Amino acid sequence: MDAASCNSLLAAVEKYQTELKAAVKNADLKLEVQWQYQVPELGEGGSCSLFGQLAAEPYDVSAILGGKTPANHALLARLGAISRYYQSHSQSNWFGIYQKRQNSAGETVLVKLSYFGEPSRAEFPLTTEFAAISNNSSVGLSGKARIINDVPAYLQQGGEYYTCDPKVLAEACIPLFADSGELVGIIDSEAFVKDLFHRDELALLIAAAMLVPVVFAAAA
């Protein structure tokens, strides 16, 4: 990336940061938030989602958050504001915000707290086994972003890929870090077109990745 492109990207990140912060600050904490959402059925062993087949029971995030407390309500409201802003400014078809937490079985997972798009699995195990097939788990373990602008080409080259929606042709998965440097989650964005995650789309992802950990910390 040349100097002009770099400066343009930084300017776009700053613009999106300012607008995202305003969206979070102005989030209406009195509105209802989404405590439950539909998830796909999982295949044998729970490794793969069965596309188009929804589980009978929705996933309830209040359990892993520790209850429907005012702080958790505010957390979901603010994350929802980020998701809505992202949806209105991106050409992507799916976006999710995940936080690293322990589930009821004592497993460390990435849990989806806010999203838009088709139903998808709620928890991604943070294990080396699952990281071998999942971008989310891989990024959640390594702390290294993964941007795939051509999923079919990536698969053809032997890349492992967790397919939830076969229409996805590009994906960007970005780690989230607290001020301490600890990895606290990821954001994930998917598109039904190739080569989306450049320039403004990349700037929007970076801006969101910088703000979400601040929202997490405010609810802690």
mmCIF file of C-alpha atoms in Angstrom:
data_model
loop_
_atom_site.group_PDB
_atom_site.id
_atom_site.type_symbol
_atom_site.label_atom_id
_atom_site.label_comp_id
_atom_site.label_asym_id
_atom_site.label_seq_id
_atom_site.Cartn_x
_atom_site.Cartn_y
_atom_site.Cartn_z
ATOM 1 C CA MET A 1 0.000 0.000 0.000
ATOM 2 C CA ASP A 2 1.478 3.361 -1.023
ATOM 3 C CA ALA A 3 1.495 6.443 1.211
ATOM 4 C CA ALA A 4 -1.565 8.013 -0.412
ATOM 5 C CA SER A 5 -3.612 4.834 -0.031
ATOM 6 C CA CYS A 6 -2.469 4.461 3.565
ATOM 7 C CA ASN A 7 -3.454 8.037 4.409
ATOM 8 C CA SER A 8 -6.823 7.540 2.730
ATOM 9 C CA LEU A 9 -7.436 4.377 4.751
ATOM 10 C CA LEU A 10 -6.491 6.079 8.021
ATOM 11 C CA ALA A 11 -8.804 9.000 7.260
ATOM 12 C CA ALA A 12 -11.675 6.606 6.558
ATOM 13 C CA VAL A 13 -11.002 4.696 9.794
ATOM 14 C CA GLU A 14 -11.082 7.952 11.769
ATOM 15 C CA LYS A 15 -14.356 8.991 10.126
ATOM 16 C CA TYR A 16 -16.010 5.651 10.869
ATOM 17 C CA GLN A 17 -14.677 5.680 14.431
ATOM 18 C CA THR A 18 -16.244 9.056 15.092
ATOM 19 C CA GLU A 19 -19.594 8.005 13.677
ATOM 20 C CA LEU A 20 -19.591 4.627 15.434
ATOM 21 C CA LYS A 21 -18.817 6.268 18.774
ATOM 22 C CA ALA A 22 -21.772 8.591 18.235
ATOM 23 C CA ALA A 23 -24.018 5.632 17.394
ATOM 24 C CA VAL A 24 -22.999 3.863 20.603
ATOM 25 C CA LYS A 25 -23.355 7.003 22.713
ATOM 26 C CA ASN A 26 -26.838 7.643 21.333
ATOM 27 C CA ALA A 27 -28.029 4.035 21.630
ATOM 28 C CA ASP A 28 -31.482 3.913 23.216
ATOM 29 C CA LEU A 29 -30.988 1.714 26.285
ATOM 30 C CA LYS A 30 -34.747 1.568 26.867
ATOM 31 C CA LEU A 31 -35.403 -0.410 23.701
ATOM 32 C CA GLU A 32 -35.825 -4.174 23.761
ATOM 33 C CA VAL A 33 -32.688 -6.112 22.895
ATOM 34 C CA GLN A 34 -32.277 -9.524 21.299
ATOM 35 C CA TRP A 35 -31.648 -12.047 24.059
ATOM 36 C CA GLN A 36 -32.467 -15.021 21.833
ATOM 37 C CA TYR A 37 -31.829 -15.859 18.200
ATOM 38 C CA GLN A 38 -32.320 -18.810 15.898
ATOM 39 C CA VAL A 39 -29.385 -21.084 15.143
ATOM 40 C CA PRO A 40 -28.835 -23.876 12.611
ATOM 41 C CA GLU A 41 -28.936 -27.513 13.552
ATOM 42 C CA LEU A 42 -25.435 -28.884 14.032
ATOM 43 C CA GLY A 43 -24.238 -32.009 12.260
ATOM 44 C CA GLU A 44 -22.803 -35.108 13.869
ATOM 45 C CA GLY A 45 -20.327 -34.184 16.570
ATOM 46 C CA GLY A 46 -21.420 -30.544 16.460
ATOM 47 C CA SER A 47 -18.695 -29.573 14.018
ATOM 48 C CA CYS A 48 -20.777 -28.324 11.093
ATOM 49 C CA SER A 49 -23.945 -26.291 10.706
ATOM 50 C CA LEU A 50 -26.676 -27.822 8.578
ATOM 51 C CA PHE A 51 -27.526 -24.954 6.245
ATOM 52 C CA GLY A 52 -31.244 -24.231 6.037
ATOM 53 C CA GLN A 53 -32.137 -26.453 9.009
ATOM 54 C CA LEU A 54 -32.886 -24.488 12.164
ATOM 55 C CA ALA A 55 -32.671 -25.904 15.668
ATOM 56 C CA ALA A 56 -35.966 -26.276 17.512
ATOM 57 C CA GLU A 57 -34.789 -24.072 20.372
ATOM 58 C CA PRO A 58 -33.277 -20.605 19.934
ATOM 59 C CA TYR A 59 -29.981 -19.729 21.583
ATOM 60 C CA ASP A 60 -30.350 -17.568 24.710
ATOM 61 C CA VAL A 61 -27.339 -15.310 25.309
ATOM 62 C CA SER A 62 -28.495 -14.342 28.806
ATOM 63 C CA ALA A 63 -27.180 -17.640 30.201
ATOM 64 C CA ILE A 64 -23.575 -17.131 29.111
ATOM 65 C CA LEU A 65 -23.732 -13.430 30.039
ATOM 66 C CA GLY A 66 -24.906 -14.191 33.565
ATOM 67 C CA GLY A 67 -28.521 -13.087 33.338
ATOM 68 C CA LYS A 68 -30.716 -10.311 31.995
ATOM 69 C CA THR A 69 -29.069 -7.598 34.056
ATOM 70 C CA PRO A 70 -29.161 -3.861 33.288
ATOM 71 C CA ALA A 71 -25.457 -3.979 32.404
ATOM 72 C CA ASN A 72 -25.980 -6.841 29.964
ATOM 73 C CA HIS A 73 -29.005 -5.098 28.472
ATOM 74 C CA ALA A 74 -26.875 -2.000 27.886
ATOM 75 C CA LEU A 75 -24.107 -4.149 26.393
ATOM 76 C CA LEU A 76 -26.450 -5.734 23.846
ATOM 77 C CA ALA A 77 -28.062 -2.376 23.059
ATOM 78 C CA ARG A 78 -24.693 -0.774 22.299
ATOM 79 C CA LEU A 79 -23.459 -3.732 20.278
ATOM 80 C CA GLY A 80 -26.742 -3.641 18.382
ATOM 81 C CA ALA A 81 -26.083 0.007 17.534
ATOM 82 C CA ILE A 82 -22.699 -0.990 16.086
ATOM 83 C CA SER A 83 -24.259 -3.799 14.045
ATOM 84 C CA ARG A 84 -26.948 -1.496 12.656
ATOM 85 C CA TYR A 85 -24.396 1.157 11.729
ATOM 86 C CA TYR A 86 -22.235 -1.476 10.063
ATOM 87 C CA GLN A 87 -25.186 -2.827 8.092
ATOM 88 C CA SER A 88 -26.142 0.629 6.830
ATOM 89 C CA HIS A 89 -22.585 1.464 5.710
ATOM 90 C CA SER A 90 -21.339 -1.866 4.346
ATOM 91 C CA GLN A 91 -22.146 -3.934 1.289
ATOM 92 C CA SER A 92 -21.588 -7.147 3.237
ATOM 93 C CA ASN A 93 -24.420 -9.623 3.740
ATOM 94 C CA TRP A 94 -23.556 -10.831 7.211
ATOM 95 C CA PHE A 95 -21.815 -9.379 10.258
ATOM 96 C CA GLY A 96 -21.314 -10.688 13.768
ATOM 97 C CA ILE A 97 -19.739 -9.550 17.037
ATOM 98 C CA TYR A 98 -18.326 -12.311 19.235
ATOM 99 C CA GLN A 99 -16.969 -12.168 22.769
ATOM 100 C CA LYS A 100 -14.643 -14.693 24.376
ATOM 101 C CA ARG A 101 -16.408 -16.300 27.337
ATOM 102 C CA GLN A 102 -16.831 -19.594 29.161
ATOM 103 C CA ASN A 103 -20.034 -21.504 28.456
ATOM 104 C CA SER A 104 -22.047 -23.620 30.891
ATOM 105 C CA ALA A 105 -19.808 -26.619 30.184
ATOM 106 C CA GLY A 106 -16.742 -24.644 31.225
ATOM 107 C CA GLU A 107 -15.445 -24.422 27.653
ATOM 108 C CA THR A 108 -13.839 -21.245 26.353
ATOM 109 C CA VAL A 109 -15.785 -20.134 23.296
ATOM 110 C CA LEU A 110 -16.512 -17.189 21.071
ATOM 111 C CA VAL A 111 -20.177 -16.352 21.618
ATOM 112 C CA LYS A 112 -22.170 -14.273 19.155
ATOM 113 C CA LEU A 113 -23.718 -11.293 20.949
ATOM 114 C CA SER A 114 -24.944 -9.221 18.009
ATOM 115 C CA TYR A 115 -25.321 -9.778 14.281
ATOM 116 C CA PHE A 116 -27.293 -9.240 11.118
ATOM 117 C CA GLY A 117 -27.892 -11.745 8.335
ATOM 118 C CA GLU A 118 -28.862 -15.396 8.130
ATOM 119 C CA PRO A 119 -28.957 -17.572 11.276
ATOM 120 C CA SER A 120 -25.570 -19.009 12.202
ATOM 121 C CA ARG A 121 -24.048 -20.955 15.062
ATOM 122 C CA ALA A 122 -23.899 -19.205 18.413
ATOM 123 C CA GLU A 123 -20.633 -20.521 19.851
ATOM 124 C CA PHE A 124 -17.273 -21.301 18.286
ATOM 125 C CA PRO A 125 -14.976 -23.461 20.435
ATOM 126 C CA LEU A 126 -11.527 -22.004 20.971
ATOM 127 C CA THR A 127 -9.672 -25.256 20.386
ATOM 128 C CA THR A 128 -6.907 -26.181 17.976
ATOM 129 C CA GLU A 129 -9.146 -28.873 16.500
ATOM 130 C CA PHE A 130 -11.923 -26.428 15.628
ATOM 131 C CA ALA A 131 -9.464 -23.749 14.542
ATOM 132 C CA ALA A 132 -8.358 -26.125 11.782
ATOM 133 C CA ILE A 133 -11.739 -25.697 10.054
ATOM 134 C CA SER A 134 -13.008 -22.352 11.348
ATOM 135 C CA ASN A 135 -11.746 -18.846 10.611
ATOM 136 C CA ASN A 136 -13.463 -17.574 13.737
ATOM 137 C CA SER A 137 -11.767 -20.060 16.036
ATOM 138 C CA SER A 138 -8.440 -19.687 14.232
ATOM 139 C CA VAL A 139 -8.453 -15.906 14.638
ATOM 140 C CA GLY A 140 -9.730 -16.255 18.205
ATOM 141 C CA LEU A 141 -6.733 -18.416 19.080
ATOM 142 C CA SER A 142 -3.996 -16.788 17.016
ATOM 143 C CA GLY A 143 -5.005 -13.148 17.353
ATOM 144 C CA LYS A 144 -4.211 -12.705 13.664
ATOM 145 C CA ALA A 145 -6.797 -11.306 11.259
ATOM 146 C CA ARG A 146 -7.833 -13.398 8.289
ATOM 147 C CA ILE A 147 -9.271 -11.803 5.161
ATOM 148 C CA ILE A 148 -10.361 -14.069 2.317
ATOM 149 C CA ASN A 149 -11.568 -12.114 -0.691
ATOM 150 C CA ASP A 150 -12.119 -15.211 -2.841
ATOM 151 C CA VAL A 151 -13.442 -18.182 -0.860
ATOM 152 C CA PRO A 152 -13.654 -20.612 -3.842
ATOM 153 C CA ALA A 153 -10.016 -19.910 -4.765
ATOM 154 C CA TYR A 154 -8.992 -20.297 -1.123
ATOM 155 C CA LEU A 155 -10.679 -23.698 -0.961
ATOM 156 C CA GLN A 156 -9.174 -24.754 -4.281
ATOM 157 C CA GLN A 157 -5.733 -23.991 -2.861
ATOM 158 C CA GLY A 158 -6.414 -26.358 0.039
ATOM 159 C CA GLY A 159 -7.557 -23.856 2.644
ATOM 160 C CA GLU A 160 -9.839 -25.117 5.399
ATOM 161 C CA TYR A 161 -13.137 -23.276 5.660
ATOM 162 C CA TYR A 162 -16.195 -23.555 7.901
ATOM 163 C CA THR A 163 -19.172 -23.227 5.541
ATOM 164 C CA CYS A 164 -22.340 -21.971 7.184
ATOM 165 C CA ASP A 165 -23.802 -20.307 4.084
ATOM 166 C CA PRO A 166 -22.620 -21.612 0.693
ATOM 167 C CA LYS A 167 -23.378 -18.233 -0.910
ATOM 168 C CA VAL A 168 -20.466 -16.594 0.935
ATOM 169 C CA LEU A 169 -17.664 -15.653 -1.475
ATOM 170 C CA ALA A 170 -15.597 -13.355 0.763
ATOM 171 C CA GLU A 171 -15.007 -13.148 4.503
ATOM 172 C CA ALA A 172 -13.068 -10.946 6.899
ATOM 173 C CA CYS A 173 -12.419 -11.986 10.478
ATOM 174 C CA ILE A 174 -10.716 -9.481 12.799
ATOM 175 C CA PRO A 175 -9.486 -10.059 16.382
ATOM 176 C CA LEU A 176 -10.533 -7.739 19.201
ATOM 177 C CA PHE A 177 -8.059 -6.693 21.883
ATOM 178 C CA ALA A 178 -8.492 -5.028 25.262
ATOM 179 C CA ASP A 179 -6.143 -2.223 26.316
ATOM 180 C CA SER A 180 -4.138 -4.857 28.205
ATOM 181 C CA GLY A 181 -3.461 -6.704 24.954
ATOM 182 C CA GLU A 182 -5.734 -9.607 25.881
ATOM 183 C CA LEU A 183 -7.814 -11.022 23.042
ATOM 184 C CA VAL A 184 -11.453 -10.505 24.031
ATOM 185 C CA GLY A 185 -13.332 -11.527 20.895
ATOM 186 C CA ILE A 186 -13.631 -11.157 17.142
ATOM 187 C CA ILE A 187 -15.802 -9.519 14.528
ATOM 188 C CA ASP A 188 -16.701 -11.387 11.367
ATOM 189 C CA SER A 189 -18.120 -10.080 8.096
ATOM 190 C CA GLU A 190 -19.226 -12.057 5.045
ATOM 191 C CA ALA A 191 -20.225 -11.111 1.515
ATOM 192 C CA PHE A 192 -21.911 -12.844 -1.400
ATOM 193 C CA VAL A 193 -19.462 -11.174 -3.806
ATOM 194 C CA LYS A 194 -15.704 -11.569 -4.148
ATOM 195 C CA ASP A 195 -13.094 -8.912 -3.371
ATOM 196 C CA LEU A 196 -15.242 -6.797 -1.067
ATOM 197 C CA PHE A 197 -12.842 -6.214 1.787
ATOM 198 C CA HIS A 198 -10.683 -3.362 0.545
ATOM 199 C CA ARG A 199 -10.560 0.403 1.093
ATOM 200 C CA ASP A 200 -13.731 1.698 2.830
ATOM 201 C CA GLU A 201 -14.963 -1.780 3.748
ATOM 202 C CA LEU A 202 -11.634 -2.508 5.411
ATOM 203 C CA ALA A 203 -11.661 0.858 7.172
ATOM 204 C CA LEU A 204 -15.125 0.153 8.570
ATOM 205 C CA LEU A 205 -13.974 -3.213 9.917
ATOM 206 C CA ILE A 206 -10.935 -1.649 11.577
ATOM 207 C CA ALA A 207 -13.025 1.092 13.174
ATOM 208 C CA ALA A 208 -15.513 -1.437 14.540
ATOM 209 C CA ALA A 209 -12.693 -3.641 15.835
ATOM 210 C CA MET A 210 -11.281 -0.684 17.763
ATOM 211 C CA LEU A 211 -14.599 0.269 19.377
ATOM 212 C CA VAL A 212 -16.160 -3.077 20.313
ATOM 213 C CA PRO A 213 -13.576 -3.879 23.047
ATOM 214 C CA VAL A 214 -14.351 -0.503 24.633
ATOM 215 C CA VAL A 215 -18.027 -1.481 24.775
ATOM 216 C CA PHE A 216 -17.087 -4.858 26.265
ATOM 217 C CA ALA A 217 -14.982 -3.162 28.946
ATOM 218 C CA ALA A 218 -17.755 -0.729 29.867
ATOM 219 C CA ALA A 219 -20.041 -3.662 30.686
ATOM 220 C CA ALA A 220 -17.483 -5.583 32.748
#
